[in-house]
């Protein structure tokens, strides 16, 4: 559990807690058939093989953009982080915001979620889309409406243990409602940028967690853009084939260029669909809906909010960023001793980041965790990869002639890094 505890301590924005004592509900019971489902439970209780117990303390929080809830049989747990320390038992559920309000199958769901249990008779190290061999069945519904979360979980563990839980907590969470969808795969829309030039509005959207337009263009796995005459930002739905004004739209795939597409109002290239753009009160505030298909490919997005300034240029420093800190990198070490996987270690005060990739990718190739299981990062000895529920993009351009390197790690909620300069070899 070290990874989870570390993340919660380092990155969670604590939102508060609810301590649940005797609320007059029914006393715990043991059912005759040994089966209890979450919809049969009282709020803030769980059942293991039909034996019902109560959660005495519960809390809500955000871990980055993820919605998290945790419950314990211990009374008086007062701070979210405290659920995960000492001998306290707990049941923990975290979901990507795109799963909010939807019942999902834990065995088949691809959007990120995590379920962990240290309950004595139903331990679960970590159930995620990539690691669910601890269960044979599982479903979850995590709703959040008007400041209240309601969570239903039903699972059959690999040893046959049946675990059901029902949790209800009122507290404030930050929810990213913006979504971007490619060929049916739903992702949170994490970054947006805009600029306005000569009567045209330029809009860019990506699931990558980048802070600057240049980072999106250079390193996001993919992004969508929409360029229109200002008059088309009217809030009306516009059909591509019937549009009277000029527009450009497209999807850029930095990992595999043939999947990219660019269309204009003069050349739709067989595309069909609609878009809607409505300006907000501020110049950088927009509501955007887009639904476009071409051949077997499609892109959709739903966005409302403020966009970043696409003209702002980042001042880049050699540093590791984590937990609200930015620490200067003092040393970079490359290890090429393995015939297939090389590593680059970046060291700063209180931060040790090691990036691992196949050696052929040390040529500046944009490399995401999802593209190869051999691509991962170790941060202060905690492994970050797709299997552990992390996102991340690595770029390493190594020059052997003068022993220099330019490297960047981004699209990760916990840590980021940039370095350009000399590198030592072990």
mmCIF file of C-alpha atoms in Angstrom:
data_model
loop_
_atom_site.group_PDB
_atom_site.id
_atom_site.type_symbol
_atom_site.label_atom_id
_atom_site.label_comp_id
_atom_site.label_asym_id
_atom_site.label_seq_id
_atom_site.Cartn_x
_atom_site.Cartn_y
_atom_site.Cartn_z
ATOM 1 C CA UNK A 1 0.000 0.000 0.000
ATOM 2 C CA UNK A 2 2.997 2.345 0.047
ATOM 3 C CA UNK A 3 2.230 3.785 -3.388
ATOM 4 C CA UNK A 4 -1.334 4.681 -2.536
ATOM 5 C CA UNK A 5 -0.468 6.155 0.842
ATOM 6 C CA UNK A 6 2.323 8.204 -0.684
ATOM 7 C CA UNK A 7 0.050 9.610 -3.372
ATOM 8 C CA UNK A 8 -2.655 10.495 -0.932
ATOM 9 C CA UNK A 9 -0.235 12.278 1.360
ATOM 10 C CA UNK A 10 1.560 14.034 -1.475
ATOM 11 C CA UNK A 11 -1.219 14.980 -3.854
ATOM 12 C CA UNK A 12 -4.650 14.815 -2.295
ATOM 13 C CA UNK A 13 -6.539 18.022 -1.748
ATOM 14 C CA UNK A 14 -8.354 17.217 1.454
ATOM 15 C CA UNK A 15 -11.989 18.188 1.264
ATOM 16 C CA UNK A 16 -13.237 17.113 4.690
ATOM 17 C CA UNK A 17 -14.806 14.164 6.434
ATOM 18 C CA UNK A 18 -18.012 12.806 7.845
ATOM 19 C CA UNK A 19 -17.936 10.696 10.984
ATOM 20 C CA UNK A 20 -20.817 8.239 11.069
ATOM 21 C CA UNK A 21 -21.908 6.841 14.354
ATOM 22 C CA UNK A 22 -25.265 5.410 15.408
ATOM 23 C CA UNK A 23 -27.831 7.075 13.157
ATOM 24 C CA UNK A 24 -30.775 4.992 14.243
ATOM 25 C CA UNK A 25 -30.491 2.564 11.323
ATOM 26 C CA UNK A 26 -30.916 -1.163 11.550
ATOM 27 C CA UNK A 27 -28.341 -3.121 13.523
ATOM 28 C CA UNK A 28 -25.923 -5.335 11.565
ATOM 29 C CA UNK A 29 -27.469 -8.660 10.579
ATOM 30 C CA UNK A 30 -26.475 -11.929 8.984
ATOM 31 C CA UNK A 31 -28.716 -12.952 6.096
ATOM 32 C CA UNK A 32 -30.051 -16.476 5.718
ATOM 33 C CA UNK A 33 -28.775 -17.004 2.173
ATOM 34 C CA UNK A 34 -25.405 -15.358 2.773
ATOM 35 C CA UNK A 35 -25.905 -12.920 -0.109
ATOM 36 C CA UNK A 36 -26.368 -9.180 0.326
ATOM 37 C CA UNK A 37 -26.093 -6.697 -2.547
ATOM 38 C CA UNK A 38 -25.279 -3.023 -2.248
ATOM 39 C CA UNK A 39 -28.823 -1.905 -3.063
ATOM 40 C CA UNK A 40 -30.093 -3.961 -0.097
ATOM 41 C CA UNK A 41 -27.733 -2.275 2.349
ATOM 42 C CA UNK A 42 -28.343 0.748 4.525
ATOM 43 C CA UNK A 43 -26.233 3.822 3.758
ATOM 44 C CA UNK A 44 -22.624 3.616 4.962
ATOM 45 C CA UNK A 45 -22.481 -0.115 5.508
ATOM 46 C CA UNK A 46 -20.892 -3.137 3.858
ATOM 47 C CA UNK A 47 -21.488 -6.876 3.736
ATOM 48 C CA UNK A 48 -18.918 -9.673 3.563
ATOM 49 C CA UNK A 49 -20.523 -13.022 2.736
ATOM 50 C CA UNK A 50 -23.818 -11.654 4.002
ATOM 51 C CA UNK A 51 -22.527 -10.343 7.339
ATOM 52 C CA UNK A 52 -23.304 -6.639 7.557
ATOM 53 C CA UNK A 53 -21.182 -4.036 9.330
ATOM 54 C CA UNK A 54 -21.151 -0.251 9.455
ATOM 55 C CA UNK A 55 -18.636 2.327 8.312
ATOM 56 C CA UNK A 56 -18.103 4.605 11.309
ATOM 57 C CA UNK A 57 -16.007 7.245 9.500
ATOM 58 C CA UNK A 58 -16.137 8.356 5.861
ATOM 59 C CA UNK A 59 -14.579 11.042 3.713
ATOM 60 C CA UNK A 60 -14.533 12.485 0.202
ATOM 61 C CA UNK A 61 -11.572 13.993 -1.600
ATOM 62 C CA UNK A 62 -9.919 14.669 -4.943
ATOM 63 C CA UNK A 63 -6.734 12.912 -6.016
ATOM 64 C CA UNK A 64 -5.800 15.136 -8.917
ATOM 65 C CA UNK A 65 -8.951 15.044 -11.049
ATOM 66 C CA UNK A 66 -10.131 11.721 -9.614
ATOM 67 C CA UNK A 67 -13.117 11.467 -7.257
ATOM 68 C CA UNK A 68 -12.310 9.506 -4.105
ATOM 69 C CA UNK A 69 -14.326 8.101 -1.219
ATOM 70 C CA UNK A 70 -13.107 6.082 1.758
ATOM 71 C CA UNK A 71 -14.788 4.461 4.729
ATOM 72 C CA UNK A 72 -13.532 2.797 7.904
ATOM 73 C CA UNK A 73 -15.030 0.814 10.771
ATOM 74 C CA UNK A 74 -12.979 2.975 13.143
ATOM 75 C CA UNK A 75 -14.731 5.946 14.731
ATOM 76 C CA UNK A 76 -13.439 9.492 14.697
ATOM 77 C CA UNK A 77 -11.008 9.367 11.773
ATOM 78 C CA UNK A 78 -10.783 13.085 11.191
ATOM 79 C CA UNK A 79 -8.489 13.733 8.215
ATOM 80 C CA UNK A 80 -8.571 11.999 4.823
ATOM 81 C CA UNK A 81 -4.890 11.012 4.968
ATOM 82 C CA UNK A 82 -5.414 9.390 8.374
ATOM 83 C CA UNK A 83 -7.573 6.632 6.877
ATOM 84 C CA UNK A 84 -4.456 5.137 5.281
ATOM 85 C CA UNK A 85 -2.035 5.041 8.226
ATOM 86 C CA UNK A 86 -1.512 2.811 11.230
ATOM 87 C CA UNK A 87 -3.782 -0.157 11.875
ATOM 88 C CA UNK A 88 -6.869 1.582 10.543
ATOM 89 C CA UNK A 89 -8.941 -0.572 8.177
ATOM 90 C CA UNK A 90 -10.552 1.077 5.165
ATOM 91 C CA UNK A 91 -12.459 0.589 1.916
ATOM 92 C CA UNK A 92 -11.421 3.020 -0.834
ATOM 93 C CA UNK A 93 -12.892 3.822 -4.254
ATOM 94 C CA UNK A 94 -11.520 6.344 -6.781
ATOM 95 C CA UNK A 95 -12.814 7.007 -10.296
ATOM 96 C CA UNK A 96 -11.986 9.082 -13.318
ATOM 97 C CA UNK A 97 -14.560 11.876 -13.690
ATOM 98 C CA UNK A 98 -15.782 10.308 -16.947
ATOM 99 C CA UNK A 99 -17.195 7.412 -14.891
ATOM 100 C CA UNK A 100 -19.264 9.654 -12.627
ATOM 101 C CA UNK A 101 -22.886 8.578 -12.561
ATOM 102 C CA UNK A 102 -22.390 5.456 -14.678
ATOM 103 C CA UNK A 103 -22.494 1.847 -13.519
ATOM 104 C CA UNK A 104 -19.343 0.140 -14.803
ATOM 105 C CA UNK A 105 -18.030 -3.399 -14.948
ATOM 106 C CA UNK A 106 -14.670 -3.652 -13.190
ATOM 107 C CA UNK A 107 -13.606 -6.554 -15.408
ATOM 108 C CA UNK A 108 -14.042 -4.673 -18.698
ATOM 109 C CA UNK A 109 -13.893 -0.939 -17.940
ATOM 110 C CA UNK A 110 -10.931 0.855 -19.553
ATOM 111 C CA UNK A 111 -11.293 4.295 -17.911
ATOM 112 C CA UNK A 112 -9.226 4.595 -14.767
ATOM 113 C CA UNK A 113 -10.629 3.520 -11.406
ATOM 114 C CA UNK A 114 -9.167 2.025 -8.224
ATOM 115 C CA UNK A 115 -10.716 -0.070 -5.457
ATOM 116 C CA UNK A 116 -8.680 -1.026 -2.374
ATOM 117 C CA UNK A 117 -9.750 -2.815 0.791
ATOM 118 C CA UNK A 118 -7.925 -3.573 4.010
ATOM 119 C CA UNK A 119 -11.071 -4.948 5.609
ATOM 120 C CA UNK A 120 -9.941 -8.043 7.496
ATOM 121 C CA UNK A 121 -12.112 -10.609 5.704
ATOM 122 C CA UNK A 122 -12.023 -9.007 2.246
ATOM 123 C CA UNK A 123 -8.542 -7.641 1.490
ATOM 124 C CA UNK A 124 -7.865 -6.190 -1.963
ATOM 125 C CA UNK A 125 -4.410 -4.882 -2.783
ATOM 126 C CA UNK A 126 -5.571 -2.875 -5.797
ATOM 127 C CA UNK A 127 -8.299 -3.422 -8.366
ATOM 128 C CA UNK A 128 -7.869 -1.299 -11.519
ATOM 129 C CA UNK A 129 -8.612 -1.677 -15.248
ATOM 130 C CA UNK A 130 -5.178 -3.280 -15.646
ATOM 131 C CA UNK A 131 -5.053 -5.306 -12.410
ATOM 132 C CA UNK A 132 -8.290 -7.054 -11.541
ATOM 133 C CA UNK A 133 -7.144 -10.646 -10.984
ATOM 134 C CA UNK A 134 -8.133 -10.330 -7.308
ATOM 135 C CA UNK A 135 -11.805 -10.464 -8.313
ATOM 136 C CA UNK A 136 -13.945 -12.554 -10.667
ATOM 137 C CA UNK A 137 -16.863 -10.115 -10.840
ATOM 138 C CA UNK A 138 -17.310 -6.487 -9.943
ATOM 139 C CA UNK A 139 -19.559 -3.504 -10.563
ATOM 140 C CA UNK A 140 -19.506 0.051 -9.253
ATOM 141 C CA UNK A 141 -21.649 3.176 -9.462
ATOM 142 C CA UNK A 142 -20.233 6.469 -8.165
ATOM 143 C CA UNK A 143 -22.663 9.394 -8.390
ATOM 144 C CA UNK A 144 -22.043 12.961 -7.256
ATOM 145 C CA UNK A 145 -24.981 15.362 -7.387
ATOM 146 C CA UNK A 146 -25.552 18.590 -5.452
ATOM 147 C CA UNK A 147 -22.519 18.036 -3.240
ATOM 148 C CA UNK A 148 -23.386 14.469 -2.273
ATOM 149 C CA UNK A 149 -21.609 11.285 -3.323
ATOM 150 C CA UNK A 150 -23.424 7.945 -3.349
ATOM 151 C CA UNK A 151 -21.395 4.837 -4.142
ATOM 152 C CA UNK A 152 -22.555 1.241 -4.730
ATOM 153 C CA UNK A 153 -19.992 -1.568 -5.098
ATOM 154 C CA UNK A 154 -20.577 -5.313 -5.571
ATOM 155 C CA UNK A 155 -17.688 -7.743 -6.005
ATOM 156 C CA UNK A 156 -16.842 -11.418 -5.899
ATOM 157 C CA UNK A 157 -13.243 -11.914 -4.810
ATOM 158 C CA UNK A 158 -11.071 -14.582 -6.425
ATOM 159 C CA UNK A 159 -11.470 -16.828 -3.365
ATOM 160 C CA UNK A 160 -15.272 -16.606 -3.619
ATOM 161 C CA UNK A 161 -15.765 -13.973 -0.918
ATOM 162 C CA UNK A 162 -18.725 -11.691 -1.674
ATOM 163 C CA UNK A 163 -18.230 -8.027 -0.819
ATOM 164 C CA UNK A 164 -20.862 -5.304 -1.150
ATOM 165 C CA UNK A 165 -20.650 -1.695 0.010
ATOM 166 C CA UNK A 166 -22.933 1.328 0.032
ATOM 167 C CA UNK A 167 -21.501 4.740 0.931
ATOM 168 C CA UNK A 168 -23.070 8.205 1.127
ATOM 169 C CA UNK A 169 -21.184 11.401 2.036
ATOM 170 C CA UNK A 170 -21.927 15.103 1.597
ATOM 171 C CA UNK A 171 -18.933 17.317 0.902
ATOM 172 C CA UNK A 172 -17.389 19.439 -1.832
ATOM 173 C CA UNK A 173 -15.488 17.844 -4.715
ATOM 174 C CA UNK A 174 -13.980 19.398 -7.817
ATOM 175 C CA UNK A 175 -15.393 17.625 -10.869
ATOM 176 C CA UNK A 176 -14.053 17.971 -14.399
ATOM 177 C CA UNK A 177 -17.205 17.680 -16.507
ATOM 178 C CA UNK A 178 -15.405 18.303 -19.801
ATOM 179 C CA UNK A 179 -14.967 15.237 -21.999
ATOM 180 C CA UNK A 180 -13.199 14.377 -25.222
ATOM 181 C CA UNK A 181 -14.012 11.213 -27.143
ATOM 182 C CA UNK A 182 -12.062 9.493 -29.877
ATOM 183 C CA UNK A 183 -13.576 6.488 -31.620
ATOM 184 C CA UNK A 184 -15.835 5.919 -28.626
ATOM 185 C CA UNK A 185 -13.070 6.077 -25.999
ATOM 186 C CA UNK A 186 -14.073 8.688 -23.417
ATOM 187 C CA UNK A 187 -11.358 10.695 -21.662
ATOM 188 C CA UNK A 188 -11.380 13.778 -19.438
ATOM 189 C CA UNK A 189 -10.634 16.906 -21.439
ATOM 190 C CA UNK A 190 -7.706 18.123 -19.367
ATOM 191 C CA UNK A 191 -6.293 21.057 -21.308
ATOM 192 C CA UNK A 192 -7.657 23.693 -23.683
ATOM 193 C CA UNK A 193 -6.107 26.696 -25.425
ATOM 194 C CA UNK A 194 -7.355 29.595 -27.529
ATOM 195 C CA UNK A 195 -6.213 32.609 -29.467
ATOM 196 C CA UNK A 196 -7.896 35.170 -31.720
ATOM 197 C CA UNK A 197 -6.268 36.673 -34.803
ATOM 198 C CA UNK A 198 -7.642 38.707 -37.719
ATOM 199 C CA UNK A 199 -11.265 37.812 -37.238
ATOM 200 C CA UNK A 200 -10.588 34.113 -36.578
ATOM 201 C CA UNK A 201 -10.947 32.122 -33.335
ATOM 202 C CA UNK A 202 -8.531 29.238 -32.741
ATOM 203 C CA UNK A 203 -9.474 26.509 -30.210
ATOM 204 C CA UNK A 204 -7.447 23.461 -29.133
ATOM 205 C CA UNK A 205 -8.437 20.563 -26.864
ATOM 206 C CA UNK A 206 -6.581 17.509 -25.533
ATOM 207 C CA UNK A 207 -6.851 14.778 -22.881
ATOM 208 C CA UNK A 208 -3.185 15.396 -22.065
ATOM 209 C CA UNK A 209 -2.478 17.206 -18.783
ATOM 210 C CA UNK A 210 -0.288 19.933 -20.278
ATOM 211 C CA UNK A 211 0.080 23.543 -19.150
ATOM 212 C CA UNK A 212 1.196 25.181 -22.389
ATOM 213 C CA UNK A 213 0.142 25.140 -26.019
ATOM 214 C CA UNK A 214 3.651 24.230 -27.166
ATOM 215 C CA UNK A 215 3.689 21.188 -24.891
ATOM 216 C CA UNK A 216 0.433 20.017 -26.436
ATOM 217 C CA UNK A 217 1.708 20.410 -29.983
ATOM 218 C CA UNK A 218 5.036 18.742 -29.254
ATOM 219 C CA UNK A 219 4.168 16.005 -26.788
ATOM 220 C CA UNK A 220 0.455 15.316 -26.376
ATOM 221 C CA UNK A 221 -0.395 11.928 -27.827
ATOM 222 C CA UNK A 222 -3.263 13.589 -29.677
ATOM 223 C CA UNK A 223 -5.325 16.755 -29.725
ATOM 224 C CA UNK A 224 -8.283 18.299 -31.556
ATOM 225 C CA UNK A 225 -8.444 21.785 -33.054
ATOM 226 C CA UNK A 226 -11.222 23.989 -34.401
ATOM 227 C CA UNK A 227 -10.597 27.276 -36.225
ATOM 228 C CA UNK A 228 -13.584 29.396 -37.245
ATOM 229 C CA UNK A 229 -14.601 32.838 -38.382
ATOM 230 C CA UNK A 230 -15.628 34.866 -35.348
ATOM 231 C CA UNK A 231 -19.190 35.033 -36.680
ATOM 232 C CA UNK A 232 -19.503 31.257 -36.265
ATOM 233 C CA UNK A 233 -19.102 31.585 -32.463
ATOM 234 C CA UNK A 234 -22.834 32.264 -32.285
ATOM 235 C CA UNK A 235 -23.949 29.409 -30.036
ATOM 236 C CA UNK A 236 -25.823 27.793 -32.926
ATOM 237 C CA UNK A 237 -25.239 24.190 -34.004
ATOM 238 C CA UNK A 238 -23.558 24.226 -37.395
ATOM 239 C CA UNK A 239 -23.668 21.347 -39.855
ATOM 240 C CA UNK A 240 -20.333 20.844 -41.601
ATOM 241 C CA UNK A 241 -21.956 20.282 -44.978
ATOM 242 C CA UNK A 242 -24.235 23.339 -44.718
ATOM 243 C CA UNK A 243 -21.851 25.870 -43.179
ATOM 244 C CA UNK A 244 -21.849 29.285 -44.898
ATOM 245 C CA UNK A 245 -18.664 30.507 -43.203
ATOM 246 C CA UNK A 246 -15.069 29.305 -43.201
ATOM 247 C CA UNK A 247 -13.706 26.803 -40.681
ATOM 248 C CA UNK A 248 -10.847 24.371 -40.202
ATOM 249 C CA UNK A 249 -10.916 21.334 -37.939
ATOM 250 C CA UNK A 250 -8.815 18.297 -37.291
ATOM 251 C CA UNK A 251 -7.253 15.716 -35.079
ATOM 252 C CA UNK A 252 -3.468 15.560 -34.727
ATOM 253 C CA UNK A 253 -1.965 12.244 -33.627
ATOM 254 C CA UNK A 254 1.663 12.734 -32.587
ATOM 255 C CA UNK A 255 2.242 9.024 -32.025
ATOM 256 C CA UNK A 256 1.027 7.823 -35.441
ATOM 257 C CA UNK A 257 0.645 10.520 -38.084
ATOM 258 C CA UNK A 258 -1.567 8.472 -40.497
ATOM 259 C CA UNK A 259 -4.378 8.673 -37.914
ATOM 260 C CA UNK A 260 -4.409 12.476 -38.131
ATOM 261 C CA UNK A 261 -6.978 14.310 -40.225
ATOM 262 C CA UNK A 262 -7.403 17.927 -41.309
ATOM 263 C CA UNK A 263 -10.551 19.283 -42.921
ATOM 264 C CA UNK A 264 -11.799 22.690 -44.030
ATOM 265 C CA UNK A 265 -15.157 24.040 -45.089
ATOM 266 C CA UNK A 266 -13.839 23.837 -48.662
ATOM 267 C CA UNK A 267 -12.630 20.224 -48.360
ATOM 268 C CA UNK A 268 -14.521 18.002 -45.895
ATOM 269 C CA UNK A 269 -12.738 14.837 -47.070
ATOM 270 C CA UNK A 270 -15.904 12.816 -46.516
ATOM 271 C CA UNK A 271 -16.473 14.099 -42.979
ATOM 272 C CA UNK A 272 -19.934 14.676 -41.549
ATOM 273 C CA UNK A 273 -21.109 16.158 -38.282
ATOM 274 C CA UNK A 274 -21.714 19.346 -36.360
ATOM 275 C CA UNK A 275 -20.033 21.860 -34.072
ATOM 276 C CA UNK A 276 -21.266 24.586 -31.736
ATOM 277 C CA UNK A 277 -19.227 27.437 -30.260
ATOM 278 C CA UNK A 278 -20.626 29.949 -27.781
ATOM 279 C CA UNK A 279 -18.564 32.754 -26.287
ATOM 280 C CA UNK A 280 -18.719 33.392 -22.554
ATOM 281 C CA UNK A 281 -18.485 36.603 -20.567
ATOM 282 C CA UNK A 282 -14.676 36.611 -20.726
ATOM 283 C CA UNK A 283 -12.633 36.568 -23.965
ATOM 284 C CA UNK A 284 -11.120 33.183 -23.069
ATOM 285 C CA UNK A 285 -14.396 31.563 -21.979
ATOM 286 C CA UNK A 286 -16.220 29.219 -24.348
ATOM 287 C CA UNK A 287 -18.796 26.475 -24.599
ATOM 288 C CA UNK A 288 -17.907 24.042 -27.367
ATOM 289 C CA UNK A 289 -19.669 20.930 -28.648
ATOM 290 C CA UNK A 290 -18.250 18.898 -31.521
ATOM 291 C CA UNK A 291 -19.296 15.629 -33.134
ATOM 292 C CA UNK A 292 -17.510 14.668 -36.361
ATOM 293 C CA UNK A 293 -17.113 11.369 -38.215
ATOM 294 C CA UNK A 294 -14.968 10.367 -41.180
ATOM 295 C CA UNK A 295 -14.866 6.804 -42.416
ATOM 296 C CA UNK A 296 -14.579 4.583 -39.347
ATOM 297 C CA UNK A 297 -13.058 7.362 -37.236
ATOM 298 C CA UNK A 298 -14.810 9.877 -34.992
ATOM 299 C CA UNK A 299 -14.094 12.698 -32.571
ATOM 300 C CA UNK A 300 -16.423 14.365 -30.082
ATOM 301 C CA UNK A 301 -15.961 16.864 -27.308
ATOM 302 C CA UNK A 302 -18.022 18.648 -24.683
ATOM 303 C CA UNK A 303 -16.345 21.668 -23.128
ATOM 304 C CA UNK A 304 -17.412 24.626 -21.019
ATOM 305 C CA UNK A 305 -14.923 26.877 -19.281
ATOM 306 C CA UNK A 306 -11.881 29.063 -19.732
ATOM 307 C CA UNK A 307 -9.111 28.200 -22.169
ATOM 308 C CA UNK A 308 -5.407 28.799 -21.705
ATOM 309 C CA UNK A 309 -3.669 31.412 -23.811
ATOM 310 C CA UNK A 310 -2.118 29.661 -26.817
ATOM 311 C CA UNK A 311 0.356 32.516 -27.296
ATOM 312 C CA UNK A 312 2.032 32.195 -23.882
ATOM 313 C CA UNK A 313 5.534 30.697 -24.041
ATOM 314 C CA UNK A 314 6.807 28.684 -21.076
ATOM 315 C CA UNK A 315 10.026 29.669 -19.352
ATOM 316 C CA UNK A 316 11.724 26.317 -19.036
ATOM 317 C CA UNK A 317 13.931 25.479 -16.089
ATOM 318 C CA UNK A 318 15.869 22.338 -15.245
ATOM 319 C CA UNK A 319 13.635 21.162 -12.426
ATOM 320 C CA UNK A 320 11.432 18.455 -10.988
ATOM 321 C CA UNK A 321 7.928 19.597 -10.003
ATOM 322 C CA UNK A 322 5.997 17.712 -7.327
ATOM 323 C CA UNK A 323 3.581 18.421 -4.475
ATOM 324 C CA UNK A 324 3.536 22.130 -5.282
ATOM 325 C CA UNK A 325 7.341 22.340 -5.298
ATOM 326 C CA UNK A 326 9.861 22.979 -8.045
ATOM 327 C CA UNK A 327 13.345 21.633 -7.260
ATOM 328 C CA UNK A 328 16.381 22.358 -9.416
ATOM 329 C CA UNK A 329 18.002 19.319 -10.990
ATOM 330 C CA UNK A 330 21.582 18.916 -9.817
ATOM 331 C CA UNK A 331 22.624 15.787 -11.702
ATOM 332 C CA UNK A 332 21.593 13.664 -14.694
ATOM 333 C CA UNK A 333 22.810 10.085 -15.172
ATOM 334 C CA UNK A 334 22.221 7.781 -18.124
ATOM 335 C CA UNK A 335 22.458 3.998 -17.806
ATOM 336 C CA UNK A 336 22.951 2.056 -21.057
ATOM 337 C CA UNK A 337 24.137 -1.182 -19.499
ATOM 338 C CA UNK A 338 20.964 -3.054 -20.490
ATOM 339 C CA UNK A 339 20.886 -4.176 -24.112
ATOM 340 C CA UNK A 340 17.226 -3.177 -24.553
ATOM 341 C CA UNK A 341 16.054 -0.753 -21.830
ATOM 342 C CA UNK A 342 17.985 2.408 -20.993
ATOM 343 C CA UNK A 343 17.283 4.760 -18.110
ATOM 344 C CA UNK A 344 17.817 8.434 -17.365
ATOM 345 C CA UNK A 345 18.011 9.521 -13.731
ATOM 346 C CA UNK A 346 17.286 13.136 -12.762
ATOM 347 C CA UNK A 347 18.246 14.120 -9.230
ATOM 348 C CA UNK A 348 17.139 17.108 -7.141
ATOM 349 C CA UNK A 349 16.836 17.834 -3.444
ATOM 350 C CA UNK A 350 14.081 15.568 -2.153
ATOM 351 C CA UNK A 351 13.314 14.225 -5.632
ATOM 352 C CA UNK A 352 14.755 11.294 -7.575
ATOM 353 C CA UNK A 353 13.115 10.636 -10.954
ATOM 354 C CA UNK A 354 14.205 7.751 -13.171
ATOM 355 C CA UNK A 355 12.781 7.400 -16.685
ATOM 356 C CA UNK A 356 12.861 3.987 -18.398
ATOM 357 C CA UNK A 357 12.380 3.336 -22.126
ATOM 358 C CA UNK A 358 13.576 1.061 -24.934
ATOM 359 C CA UNK A 359 16.907 2.444 -26.145
ATOM 360 C CA UNK A 360 15.607 3.250 -29.643
ATOM 361 C CA UNK A 361 13.256 5.826 -28.105
ATOM 362 C CA UNK A 362 16.117 7.929 -26.728
ATOM 363 C CA UNK A 363 16.012 9.820 -30.056
ATOM 364 C CA UNK A 364 13.318 12.297 -29.035
ATOM 365 C CA UNK A 365 10.361 10.034 -29.810
ATOM 366 C CA UNK A 366 7.233 10.979 -27.856
ATOM 367 C CA UNK A 367 6.500 7.960 -25.656
ATOM 368 C CA UNK A 368 3.432 7.444 -23.490
ATOM 369 C CA UNK A 369 2.889 4.835 -20.792
ATOM 370 C CA UNK A 370 0.062 3.351 -22.850
ATOM 371 C CA UNK A 371 2.235 2.730 -25.916
ATOM 372 C CA UNK A 372 4.598 0.175 -24.335
ATOM 373 C CA UNK A 373 4.676 -1.582 -20.957
ATOM 374 C CA UNK A 374 8.466 -1.072 -20.898
ATOM 375 C CA UNK A 375 7.959 2.695 -20.646
ATOM 376 C CA UNK A 376 7.631 3.800 -17.048
ATOM 377 C CA UNK A 377 8.983 6.131 -14.366
ATOM 378 C CA UNK A 378 10.213 5.658 -10.820
ATOM 379 C CA UNK A 379 9.713 8.705 -8.602
ATOM 380 C CA UNK A 380 11.275 8.474 -5.146
ATOM 381 C CA UNK A 381 11.170 4.668 -5.571
ATOM 382 C CA UNK A 382 7.445 4.625 -6.428
ATOM 383 C CA UNK A 383 6.756 2.974 -9.802
ATOM 384 C CA UNK A 384 4.483 4.924 -12.132
ATOM 385 C CA UNK A 385 3.150 3.103 -15.173
ATOM 386 C CA UNK A 386 -0.116 2.297 -16.905
ATOM 387 C CA UNK A 387 -0.633 -0.907 -14.896
ATOM 388 C CA UNK A 388 -0.534 1.104 -11.661
ATOM 389 C CA UNK A 389 -3.143 3.545 -12.944
ATOM 390 C CA UNK A 390 -0.844 6.439 -13.932
ATOM 391 C CA UNK A 391 -0.667 8.518 -17.069
ATOM 392 C CA UNK A 392 2.623 9.902 -18.327
ATOM 393 C CA UNK A 393 4.591 10.982 -21.408
ATOM 394 C CA UNK A 394 8.365 10.800 -21.754
ATOM 395 C CA UNK A 395 10.622 12.551 -24.275
ATOM 396 C CA UNK A 396 14.368 11.880 -24.149
ATOM 397 C CA UNK A 397 16.752 13.088 -26.848
ATOM 398 C CA UNK A 398 20.258 11.809 -26.098
ATOM 399 C CA UNK A 399 23.309 13.070 -27.986
ATOM 400 C CA UNK A 400 26.192 10.610 -27.528
ATOM 401 C CA UNK A 401 28.759 12.799 -29.280
ATOM 402 C CA UNK A 402 28.773 15.553 -26.676
ATOM 403 C CA UNK A 403 27.044 13.575 -23.874
ATOM 404 C CA UNK A 404 24.091 15.918 -23.560
ATOM 405 C CA UNK A 405 20.408 15.205 -23.188
ATOM 406 C CA UNK A 406 17.079 17.005 -23.399
ATOM 407 C CA UNK A 407 14.377 15.228 -21.462
ATOM 408 C CA UNK A 408 10.840 15.874 -20.259
ATOM 409 C CA UNK A 409 8.243 13.976 -18.245
ATOM 410 C CA UNK A 410 4.677 15.272 -18.297
ATOM 411 C CA UNK A 411 0.964 14.397 -18.369
ATOM 412 C CA UNK A 412 1.217 13.049 -14.829
ATOM 413 C CA UNK A 413 -0.832 14.339 -11.901
ATOM 414 C CA UNK A 414 1.918 13.778 -9.325
ATOM 415 C CA UNK A 415 5.232 14.816 -10.841
ATOM 416 C CA UNK A 416 6.750 16.513 -13.888
ATOM 417 C CA UNK A 417 10.293 17.292 -14.981
ATOM 418 C CA UNK A 418 12.362 19.038 -17.626
ATOM 419 C CA UNK A 419 16.113 18.939 -18.159
ATOM 420 C CA UNK A 420 18.556 19.989 -20.873
ATOM 421 C CA UNK A 421 22.312 19.766 -20.351
ATOM 422 C CA UNK A 422 25.202 17.423 -19.779
ATOM 423 C CA UNK A 423 24.686 13.846 -18.660
ATOM 424 C CA UNK A 424 26.962 11.386 -16.858
ATOM 425 C CA UNK A 425 27.140 7.691 -17.650
ATOM 426 C CA UNK A 426 27.329 4.926 -15.081
#
